[in-house]
Amino acid sequence: MALDERKKCILKAVVDDYIATAEPVGSKALVSRYHFKVSPATIRNEMAELEELGYLEQPHTSAGRVPSDKGYRAYVDTLLPVEDITREDAERISRYLSDSLDELTSLIRRASSVLSEQTGYTSVALSPQLHRSQLQQIKMLMIEPGRALVVVVLSAGVVKDRLVRIPDLLDAQQLMQVASAIESGLAGMKLDDITLVTVAAAARQTPVPDSLLNQVLYEAYVSIKQADNLEVYMDGTHNLLSFPEFSDVNKAREHLMTLTSSGMIAGYMNEMKDQEDQGASAGESTDLSEPEPPGAASRPAYTVRIGQEILLDGLQDCSFVTTTYKMGDYVAGRIGVIGPKRMTYGKVISHISFIKQTLNEQIRSLAAGRDRTEDHEDEA
Amino acid sequence: MALDERKKCILKAVVDDYIATAEPVGSKALVSRYHFKVSPATIRNEMAELEELGYLEQPHTSAGRVPSDKGYRAYVDTLLPVEDITREDAERISRYLSDSLDELTSLIRRASSVLSEQTGYTSVALSPQLHRSQLQQIKMLMIEPGRALVVVVLSAGVVKDRLVRIPDLLDAQQLMQVASAIESGLAGMKLDDITLVTVAAAARQTPVPDSLLNQVLYEAYVSIKQADNLEVYMDGTHNLLSFPEFSDVNKAREHLMTLTSSGMIAGYMNEMKDQEDQGASAGESTDLSEPEPPGAASRPAYTVRIGQEILLDGLQDCSFVTTTYKMGDYVAGRIGVIGPKRMTYGKVISHISFIKQTLNEQIRSLAAGRDRTEDHEDEA
DNA sequence: AATTAGCACTCATCCCGCAAGAGTGCTAAT
DNA sequence: ATTAGCACTCTTGCGGGATGAGTGCTAATT
């Protein structure tokens, strides 16, 4: 059932044209715009066959053709024009990302903002998940009687803090004792393995009356657990209003609503997080011939979800291109772009790939900067 | 040039009707819907006069009338139907706001979210400006060699922190020395009065080599200054897509763009911040008779900007209802609602007023909770 | 003097129909 | 296998009543 060379060419041309114009593309326009050496009639026959096979659809009789989800899929998997971002862009972006004040979250946030800016679509990023990283430090700082700041430092170098209420009678020294007891008891443990019980056990021998201790321990525990809170950064949400597919305000509103009910997206992305991306081509199956087109094989992995493949209600007219970023050796989070199915996949993927790469480098160099505080020249 | 009673009645009816329906309102509809005891012809004459006077306008010759900015102004200033939020709403909201974990910013953020949710418009809030509050504590916590967390506590009870790079050679004890030197030197000073020079002076006698000291001092200074950073919280931006006035996608997009280029709104609100709101009626002038309608006088102050009165490009079809909140005795920030000119002013104002009041109470009780750590029963 | 009934007039809006145009599918010729 | 030709379909755009809501004006009424 593989497509012959000419069909591929035509499919590619149709998708390209539709991406560019957002209008159904007809046989005549195709030959004139893409210099085919055959007549419109031939193209028509081919297109009819492509429609038969499910790669194209007609909005109505006597309109041009529009790619189906399957058509986009094939396009993305095997026909994708390889694009590269310009040297200047690459440098500007990596410079912008590299002065992110040592803050992992600010790095991710910026990456997201870069993506939406560069692609013109909506970008989404998941904060890194840290449940597999270890507790390194926990400090408690008395702000005033009854209030304290809990600072949690994780092995990943991530610092989170949180204001809490504590018993008024607890003094600064006791607070410090509790904190250092917890720290020495739990340092090196994975976040996953820390429970209220382990926290309590660690602080058992501190000379602080139980009546005061309990609340503090609870807050410490919550603070540690909260260090792993999943967050979503989104940028350029209103970009999608520029596209004709959302010229209907109600549709647009619905999309925005779905997007900004961030819990949904977070959950969805988080579910995909663990499944590693499949190299240069994406997850879903197609029945086109060559699984490894030349040139694209060297790109970092990414995932493309098209139309119905997205299991989130309200985003079925969209495509969702994502990739993961790592911390150390495990997948930490996911970052991606949401746009109309008629997306400039080539451009988006090149940017996503670049971001993935840069992000991984930056994270690695942040970590390295923490272990050995010298050598900063490991920029790619 | 004062309007007689009947004209006022008619104006009010027109505005009410237009707010409800978003469609030009005609004489016939008016008499039937609002039980006037006169005939449509009389209403027509009156409306013609109201148009002459500038309170109404006609979109085209044979359509009904629509309020002009001046019409809305008069409506807001003297005709506003007094609305009160329900007891349940009031309780739910104040309960929601009161468990804001002691965090001022989270309080403001929640207030903003409540506003947009309750009114169905877009809400905007400015973070409190703290430049007039005093530095109370500054701590520096070594995270690892070369990295520290600077924690700044202000008299307002606000805690801000920031990750910074410090010289690798500086050890934890030196860092603490520097911090406590700065703290004892500057505690009690207003943020406004703290400069790099005063910071340096405070830390002069610490036994830390200058070569290491400078960077730390600078970071401390920046952290202190950043405690006063102006932030904007916005909620329900996409609500405005529900209104027919934004059914044109381009207009909608433009509005969203203006709104989300948060710098503009922040600046604008910040400029208005210092001018205190004028009691129950608003800033701009009108020539209606009674300046103090009964019932509305008891409301907290607020400001209404209508249409052209808003000096921000792109929001000229909107109205902007804001109020201020205080910390101690000075105006700390501003919070408000942006919606179509055809806004349910009564409802919005009642909510804004309630929020203002609740916010002030909460802030006061936060402060009180810090001074005397007892008594929590000062809820209104 | 204020109110109202009556009437002519003005426009937006809706709907219908028609022509134009783009695109297709099919068939027959190359 | 390709292509030219042609009939057919269906959307889109446009003009033209018809509709109807609403106005302004005038003259009659209270």
CSV table of C-alpha atoms in Angstrom, one decimal, chain B:
chain,number,residue,atom,x,y,z
B,1,MET,CA,-28.1,72.0,31.9
B,2,ALA,CA,-29.4,69.6,34.5
B,3,LEU,CA,-31.5,66.7,33.3
B,4,ASP,CA,-35.1,66.6,34.6
B,5,GLU,CA,-36.3,63.5,36.4
B,6,ARG,CA,-37.9,62.0,33.4
B,7,LYS,CA,-34.9,62.3,31.2
B,8,LYS,CA,-32.8,60.6,33.9
B,9,CYS,CA,-35.3,57.8,34.0
B,10,ILE,CA,-35.1,57.4,30.3
B,11,LEU,CA,-31.4,57.6,30.2
B,12,LYS,CA,-31.1,55.0,32.9
B,13,ALA,CA,-33.6,52.7,31.1
B,14,VAL,CA,-31.6,53.0,27.9
B,15,VAL,CA,-28.3,52.2,29.5
B,16,ASP,CA,-29.8,49.3,31.4
B,17,ASP,CA,-31.4,47.9,28.4
B,18,TYR,CA,-28.3,48.3,26.3
B,19,ILE,CA,-26.2,46.7,29.0
B,20,ALA,CA,-28.6,43.8,29.0
B,21,THR,CA,-29.0,43.3,25.3
B,22,ALA,CA,-26.0,44.9,23.5
B,23,GLU,CA,-28.5,46.2,20.9
B,24,PRO,CA,-29.5,49.7,20.1
B,25,VAL,CA,-32.7,50.4,22.1
B,26,GLY,CA,-35.7,52.1,20.5
B,27,SER,CA,-38.6,54.0,21.9
B,28,LYS,CA,-41.2,51.3,21.6
B,29,ALA,CA,-39.2,48.6,23.3
B,30,LEU,CA,-38.4,51.0,26.1
B,31,VAL,CA,-42.1,51.8,27.0
B,32,SER,CA,-43.1,48.2,26.8
B,33,ARG,CA,-40.2,46.9,28.8
B,34,TYR,CA,-40.0,49.5,31.4
B,35,HIS,CA,-43.7,50.4,31.9
B,36,PHE,CA,-43.4,54.1,31.2
B,37,LYS,CA,-46.7,55.8,31.5
B,38,VAL,CA,-46.2,57.8,28.3
B,39,SER,CA,-46.3,57.0,24.7
B,40,PRO,CA,-43.3,56.1,22.5
B,41,ALA,CA,-43.6,59.5,20.8
B,42,THR,CA,-42.9,61.3,24.0
B,43,ILE,CA,-39.9,59.0,24.6
B,44,ARG,CA,-38.7,59.7,21.1
B,45,ASN,CA,-38.8,63.4,21.8
B,46,GLU,CA,-36.9,63.0,25.0
B,47,MET,CA,-34.4,60.7,23.4
B,48,ALA,CA,-33.8,63.2,20.6
B,49,GLU,CA,-33.0,65.8,23.3
B,50,LEU,CA,-30.8,63.5,25.1
B,51,GLU,CA,-29.0,62.9,21.9
B,52,GLU,CA,-28.7,66.6,21.4
B,53,LEU,CA,-27.1,66.9,24.8
B,54,GLY,CA,-24.7,64.2,24.0
B,55,TYR,CA,-25.8,61.4,26.3
B,56,LEU,CA,-27.0,59.1,23.5
B,57,GLU,CA,-25.9,58.4,20.0
B,58,GLN,CA,-27.4,56.7,17.0
B,59,PRO,CA,-25.3,54.1,15.2
B,60,HIS,CA,-27.3,55.0,12.0
B,61,THR,CA,-30.3,57.0,11.2
B,62,SER,CA,-33.0,54.5,11.9
B,63,ALA,CA,-31.7,52.4,14.6
B,64,GLY,CA,-32.3,52.8,18.3
B,65,ARG,CA,-30.0,54.7,20.6
B,66,VAL,CA,-26.8,53.7,22.3
B,67,PRO,CA,-25.3,55.4,25.3
B,68,SER,CA,-22.3,57.7,24.6
B,69,ASP,CA,-19.4,57.8,26.9
B,70,LYS,CA,-21.0,60.8,28.5
B,71,GLY,CA,-24.2,58.8,28.9
B,72,TYR,CA,-22.4,56.0,30.7
B,73,ARG,CA,-20.6,58.6,32.8
B,74,ALA,CA,-23.9,60.1,33.9
B,75,TYR,CA,-25.3,56.7,34.5
B,76,VAL,CA,-22.3,55.6,36.6
B,77,ASP,CA,-22.2,58.9,38.5
B,78,THR,CA,-25.8,59.4,39.5
B,79,LEU,CA,-28.1,56.8,38.2
B,80,LEU,CA,-26.4,53.6,39.2
B,81,PRO,CA,-28.7,51.0,40.6
B,82,VAL,CA,-27.4,50.1,44.0
B,83,GLU,CA,-26.6,46.4,44.1
B,84,ASP,CA,-25.3,44.3,46.9
B,85,ILE,CA,-23.6,41.0,46.7
B,86,THR,CA,-25.4,38.2,48.4
B,87,ARG,CA,-24.6,37.2,51.9
B,88,GLU,CA,-23.4,33.8,50.7
B,89,ASP,CA,-21.1,35.3,48.1
B,90,ALA,CA,-19.7,37.6,50.6
B,91,GLU,CA,-19.0,34.8,53.0
B,92,ARG,CA,-17.6,32.5,50.4
B,93,ILE,CA,-15.3,35.1,49.0
B,94,SER,CA,-14.0,36.3,52.3
B,95,ARG,CA,-13.4,32.8,53.4
B,96,TYR,CA,-11.6,32.1,50.2
B,97,LEU,CA,-9.4,35.1,50.6
B,98,SER,CA,-8.8,34.6,54.3
B,99,ASP,CA,-6.9,31.3,54.0
B,100,SER,CA,-4.2,32.8,51.8
B,101,LEU,CA,-1.3,31.3,53.7
B,102,ASP,CA,-0.1,34.5,55.1
B,103,GLU,CA,1.2,35.5,51.8
B,104,LEU,CA,0.4,39.0,50.6
B,105,THR,CA,0.9,38.3,47.0
B,106,SER,CA,-1.2,35.2,47.1
B,107,LEU,CA,-3.9,37.3,48.7
B,108,ILE,CA,-3.8,39.8,45.9
B,109,ARG,CA,-3.7,37.1,43.3
B,110,ARG,CA,-6.7,35.4,44.7
B,111,ALA,CA,-8.6,38.7,44.9
B,112,SER,CA,-8.0,39.2,41.3
B,113,SER,CA,-9.1,35.7,40.4
B,114,VAL,CA,-12.3,36.2,42.5
B,115,LEU,CA,-13.0,39.4,40.7
B,116,SER,CA,-12.8,38.0,37.2
B,117,GLU,CA,-14.8,34.9,38.2
B,118,GLN,CA,-17.6,36.9,39.9
B,119,THR,CA,-18.0,39.6,37.2
B,120,GLY,CA,-17.2,37.6,34.1
B,121,TYR,CA,-14.8,40.3,32.9
B,122,THR,CA,-11.1,40.6,33.0
B,123,SER,CA,-9.5,41.5,36.2
B,124,VAL,CA,-6.2,43.2,36.8
B,125,ALA,CA,-4.3,43.7,40.0
B,126,LEU,CA,-1.1,45.4,40.8
B,127,SER,CA,1.2,43.9,43.4
B,128,PRO,CA,1.7,46.2,46.4
B,129,GLN,CA,4.3,48.8,46.1
B,130,LEU,CA,6.6,48.5,49.1
B,131,HIS,CA,9.1,51.3,48.5
B,132,ARG,CA,7.8,53.1,51.5
B,133,SER,CA,8.1,50.1,53.8
B,134,GLN,CA,11.1,49.2,55.8
B,135,LEU,CA,13.7,46.6,55.6
B,136,GLN,CA,13.3,44.3,58.6
B,137,GLN,CA,15.6,41.4,58.0
B,138,ILE,CA,18.0,40.2,55.4
B,139,LYS,CA,19.4,36.7,55.5
B,140,MET,CA,21.8,35.0,53.2
B,141,LEU,CA,21.7,31.2,53.0
B,142,MET,CA,24.5,29.3,51.4
B,143,ILE,CA,23.1,26.8,49.0
B,144,GLU,CA,26.4,25.5,47.8
B,145,PRO,CA,29.7,27.1,47.1
B,146,GLY,CA,29.1,29.9,44.7
B,147,ARG,CA,25.4,30.1,45.2
B,148,ALA,CA,23.2,31.6,47.9
B,149,LEU,CA,19.6,32.4,48.6
B,150,VAL,CA,19.0,36.0,49.7
B,151,VAL,CA,15.9,36.4,51.8
B,152,VAL,CA,14.5,39.9,52.4
B,153,VAL,CA,11.9,40.5,55.0
B,154,LEU,CA,10.1,43.9,54.9
B,155,SER,CA,8.1,45.6,57.6
B,156,ALA,CA,5.0,44.9,55.8
B,157,GLY,CA,5.7,41.2,56.5
B,158,VAL,CA,6.4,40.6,53.0
B,159,VAL,CA,9.1,38.0,52.3
B,160,LYS,CA,11.0,37.9,49.0
B,161,ASP,CA,13.9,35.8,48.1
B,162,ARG,CA,16.3,35.4,45.2
B,163,LEU,CA,19.0,33.0,44.2
B,164,VAL,CA,22.3,34.7,43.5
B,165,ARG,CA,25.8,33.8,42.5
B,166,ILE,CA,28.5,34.6,45.0
B,167,PRO,CA,32.2,34.2,44.9
B,168,ASP,CA,33.1,30.5,45.2
B,169,LEU,CA,35.7,31.2,48.0
B,170,LEU,CA,33.2,32.8,50.3
B,171,ASP,CA,32.2,30.4,53.1
B,172,ALA,CA,28.9,30.1,54.9
B,173,GLN,CA,30.1,31.9,58.0
B,174,GLN,CA,31.4,34.9,56.1
B,175,LEU,CA,28.2,35.0,54.2
B,176,MET,CA,26.2,35.1,57.4
B,177,GLN,CA,28.5,37.8,58.8
B,178,VAL,CA,27.9,40.0,55.8
B,179,ALA,CA,24.2,39.5,56.0
B,180,SER,CA,23.9,40.3,59.6
B,181,ALA,CA,26.1,43.3,59.2
B,182,ILE,CA,23.8,44.6,56.5
B,183,GLU,CA,20.8,43.8,58.5
B,184,SER,CA,21.9,45.5,61.7
B,185,GLY,CA,23.1,48.5,59.6
B,186,LEU,CA,19.9,48.9,57.5
B,187,ALA,CA,17.1,47.4,59.5
B,188,GLY,CA,14.4,50.0,59.9
B,189,MET,CA,15.3,51.9,56.8
B,190,LYS,CA,12.8,52.6,54.1
B,191,LEU,CA,13.5,50.8,50.9
B,192,ASP,CA,13.6,54.1,49.1
B,193,ASP,CA,16.5,55.3,51.2
B,194,ILE,CA,18.7,52.2,50.7
B,195,THR,CA,21.4,52.6,48.1
B,196,LEU,CA,24.4,50.7,47.1
B,197,VAL,CA,26.4,53.1,49.2
B,198,THR,CA,24.4,52.6,52.4
B,199,VAL,CA,24.6,48.8,51.9
B,200,ALA,CA,28.4,49.0,51.5
B,201,ALA,CA,28.7,51.3,54.5
B,202,ALA,CA,26.8,48.9,56.6
B,203,ALA,CA,29.0,46.0,55.7
B,204,ARG,CA,32.3,47.9,55.9
B,205,GLN,CA,33.6,46.5,59.1
B,206,THR,CA,33.0,42.8,58.3
B,207,PRO,CA,36.2,40.8,58.2
B,208,VAL,CA,35.8,39.7,54.7
B,209,PRO,CA,38.2,40.6,51.9
B,210,ASP,CA,36.9,43.3,49.6
B,211,SER,CA,37.5,41.3,46.6
B,212,LEU,CA,34.9,38.8,47.8
B,213,LEU,CA,32.6,41.4,49.4
B,214,ASN,CA,31.7,43.5,46.4
B,215,GLN,CA,29.7,41.0,44.5
B,216,VAL,CA,27.8,39.9,47.6
B,217,LEU,CA,27.0,43.5,48.5
B,218,TYR,CA,25.7,44.1,45.0
B,219,GLU,CA,23.5,41.1,45.1
B,220,ALA,CA,22.2,42.1,48.5
B,221,TYR,CA,21.4,45.5,47.2
B,222,VAL,CA,19.6,44.2,44.1
B,223,SER,CA,17.7,41.7,46.2
B,224,ILE,CA,16.5,44.5,48.5
B,225,LYS,CA,15.5,46.6,45.6
B,226,GLN,CA,13.7,43.8,43.8
B,227,ALA,CA,11.5,43.3,46.8
B,228,ASP,CA,9.6,46.2,45.4
B,229,ASN,CA,9.2,44.9,41.9
B,230,LEU,CA,5.9,45.8,40.4
B,231,GLU,CA,3.9,42.8,39.2
B,232,VAL,CA,0.6,42.5,37.4
B,233,TYR,CA,-1.8,39.7,38.0
B,234,MET,CA,-4.5,39.2,35.4
B,235,ASP,CA,-7.3,36.8,35.2
B,236,GLY,CA,-10.1,35.9,32.9
B,237,THR,CA,-8.5,37.6,29.9
B,238,HIS,CA,-10.5,35.4,27.5
B,239,ASN,CA,-13.8,36.3,29.1
B,240,LEU,CA,-14.1,39.2,26.8
B,241,LEU,CA,-14.4,36.9,23.8
B,242,SER,CA,-17.9,36.1,25.1
B,243,PHE,CA,-19.2,39.6,24.3
B,244,PRO,CA,-20.6,40.5,21.0
B,245,GLU,CA,-18.5,43.7,20.8
B,246,PHE,CA,-15.6,41.4,20.3
B,247,SER,CA,-17.1,39.0,17.8
B,248,ASP,CA,-14.7,40.4,15.3
B,249,VAL,CA,-11.6,38.3,15.8
B,250,ASN,CA,-9.2,41.0,14.8
B,251,LYS,CA,-10.6,43.4,17.3
B,252,ALA,CA,-10.5,40.7,19.9
B,253,ARG,CA,-7.0,39.8,19.2
B,254,GLU,CA,-5.9,43.4,19.4
B,255,HIS,CA,-7.6,43.7,22.7
B,256,LEU,CA,-5.9,40.6,24.1
B,257,MET,CA,-2.6,41.8,22.8
B,258,THR,CA,-3.0,45.1,24.6
B,259,LEU,CA,-4.1,43.4,27.7
B,260,THR,CA,-1.3,40.9,27.8
B,261,SER,CA,1.5,43.3,27.0
B,262,SER,CA,1.3,43.7,30.8
B,263,GLY,CA,3.8,46.5,31.0
B,264,MET,CA,1.3,48.9,29.6
B,265,ILE,CA,-1.5,48.1,32.0
B,266,ALA,CA,0.9,48.1,34.9
B,267,GLY,CA,2.3,51.5,34.0
B,268,TYR,CA,-1.2,52.9,33.5
B,269,MET,CA,-2.5,51.6,36.7
B,270,ASN,CA,0.6,52.6,38.5
B,271,GLU,CA,0.1,56.2,37.3
B,272,MET,CA,-3.4,56.2,38.6
B,273,LYS,CA,-2.3,54.6,41.8
B,274,ASP,CA,-1.5,57.8,43.7
B,275,GLN,CA,-4.6,59.6,42.9
B,276,GLU,CA,-7.1,58.6,45.5
B,277,ASP,CA,-10.5,57.6,44.4
B,278,GLN,CA,-13.3,60.1,44.7
B,279,GLY,CA,-15.8,58.5,47.0
B,280,ALA,CA,-18.8,56.8,45.5
B,281,SER,CA,-18.8,58.8,42.3
B,282,ALA,CA,-15.9,58.9,39.9
B,283,GLY,CA,-13.3,61.3,38.7
B,284,GLU,CA,-14.5,62.9,35.5
B,285,SER,CA,-17.0,65.6,35.5
B,286,THR,CA,-20.6,65.5,34.4
B,287,ASP,CA,-23.4,68.1,34.5
B,288,LEU,CA,-26.1,66.1,36.1
B,289,SER,CA,-27.7,67.5,39.1
B,290,GLU,CA,-27.4,65.6,42.3
B,291,PRO,CA,-23.8,64.7,43.1
B,292,GLU,CA,-24.7,62.4,45.9
B,293,PRO,CA,-27.4,59.9,45.2
B,294,PRO,CA,-28.8,58.2,48.2
B,295,GLY,CA,-27.5,54.8,49.1
B,296,ALA,CA,-24.4,54.9,47.1
B,297,ALA,CA,-22.6,57.3,49.4
B,298,SER,CA,-21.7,54.6,51.8
B,299,ARG,CA,-19.7,52.6,49.4
B,300,PRO,CA,-15.9,52.6,49.5
B,301,ALA,CA,-14.2,54.7,46.9
B,302,TYR,CA,-13.6,53.5,43.4
B,303,THR,CA,-12.7,54.9,40.0
B,304,VAL,CA,-14.5,54.4,36.8
B,305,ARG,CA,-12.9,55.1,33.4
B,306,ILE,CA,-15.1,54.9,30.5
B,307,GLY,CA,-14.1,54.6,26.8
B,308,GLN,CA,-12.1,57.5,25.7
B,309,GLU,CA,-11.2,58.3,29.2
B,310,ILE,CA,-8.9,55.4,29.2
B,311,LEU,CA,-5.7,56.7,27.8
B,312,LEU,CA,-4.4,53.3,26.7
B,313,ASP,CA,-4.5,52.6,23.0
B,314,GLY,CA,-6.7,49.7,22.1
B,315,LEU,CA,-9.0,49.8,25.1
B,316,GLN,CA,-11.2,52.7,24.0
B,317,ASP,CA,-14.2,50.4,23.7
B,318,CYS,CA,-13.8,49.3,27.3
B,319,SER,CA,-14.5,50.5,30.7
B,320,PHE,CA,-12.1,50.2,33.5
B,321,VAL,CA,-13.3,50.1,37.1
B,322,THR,CA,-10.6,50.1,39.7
B,323,THR,CA,-10.0,50.7,43.3
B,324,THR,CA,-7.0,50.9,45.6
B,325,TYR,CA,-6.0,48.9,48.6
B,326,LYS,CA,-3.9,50.1,51.4
B,327,MET,CA,-1.2,48.8,53.6
B,328,GLY,CA,-1.1,50.7,56.9
B,329,ASP,CA,-1.8,54.3,56.0
B,330,TYR,CA,-0.7,54.5,52.4
B,331,VAL,CA,-2.0,53.3,49.1
B,332,ALA,CA,-0.2,50.1,48.2
B,333,GLY,CA,-1.7,49.0,45.0
B,334,ARG,CA,-4.7,48.9,42.7
B,335,ILE,CA,-7.1,46.3,41.6
B,336,GLY,CA,-9.8,46.4,39.0
B,337,VAL,CA,-11.9,45.1,36.2
B,338,ILE,CA,-11.8,45.6,32.5
B,339,GLY,CA,-14.8,44.9,30.4
B,340,PRO,CA,-16.9,46.3,27.6
B,341,LYS,CA,-18.4,49.8,28.1
B,342,ARG,CA,-21.6,48.0,28.3
B,343,MET,CA,-20.7,46.7,31.7
B,344,THR,CA,-22.9,45.7,34.6
B,345,TYR,CA,-21.6,48.6,36.6
B,346,GLY,CA,-23.8,48.0,39.5
B,347,LYS,CA,-22.6,44.5,40.0
B,348,VAL,CA,-19.0,45.2,39.2
B,349,ILE,CA,-18.8,48.1,41.6
B,350,SER,CA,-20.4,46.2,44.4
B,351,HIS,CA,-17.9,43.4,43.9
B,352,ILE,CA,-15.0,45.8,43.6
B,353,SER,CA,-16.1,47.6,46.7
B,354,PHE,CA,-16.4,44.4,48.6
B,355,ILE,CA,-13.0,43.2,47.5
B,356,LYS,CA,-11.4,46.5,48.5
B,357,GLN,CA,-12.9,46.3,51.9
B,358,THR,CA,-12.0,42.6,52.4
B,359,LEU,CA,-8.5,43.2,51.1
B,360,ASN,CA,-7.9,46.0,53.5
B,361,GLU,CA,-9.2,44.0,56.3
B,362,GLN,CA,-7.1,41.0,55.4
B,363,ILE,CA,-4.0,43.1,55.1
B,364,ARG,CA,-4.6,44.8,58.3
B,365,SER,CA,-5.2,41.5,60.0
B,366,LEU,CA,-2.1,40.0,58.5
B,367,ALA,CA,-0.1,42.9,59.9
B,368,ALA,CA,-1.9,42.6,63.3
B,369,GLY,CA,-1.3,38.9,63.3
B,370,ARG,CA,2.4,39.7,63.1
B,371,ASP,CA,2.6,42.3,65.8
B,372,ARG,CA,0.4,40.5,68.3
B,373,THR,CA,0.3,36.9,67.5
B,374,GLU,CA,-3.1,36.5,69.3
B,375,ASP,CA,-6.6,37.5,68.4
B,376,HIS,CA,-7.9,36.4,65.0
B,377,GLU,CA,-11.5,37.5,65.4
B,378,ASP,CA,-11.2,40.8,63.5
B,379,GLU,CA,-13.2,39.6,60.5
B,380,ALA,CA,-15.9,42.0,59.5
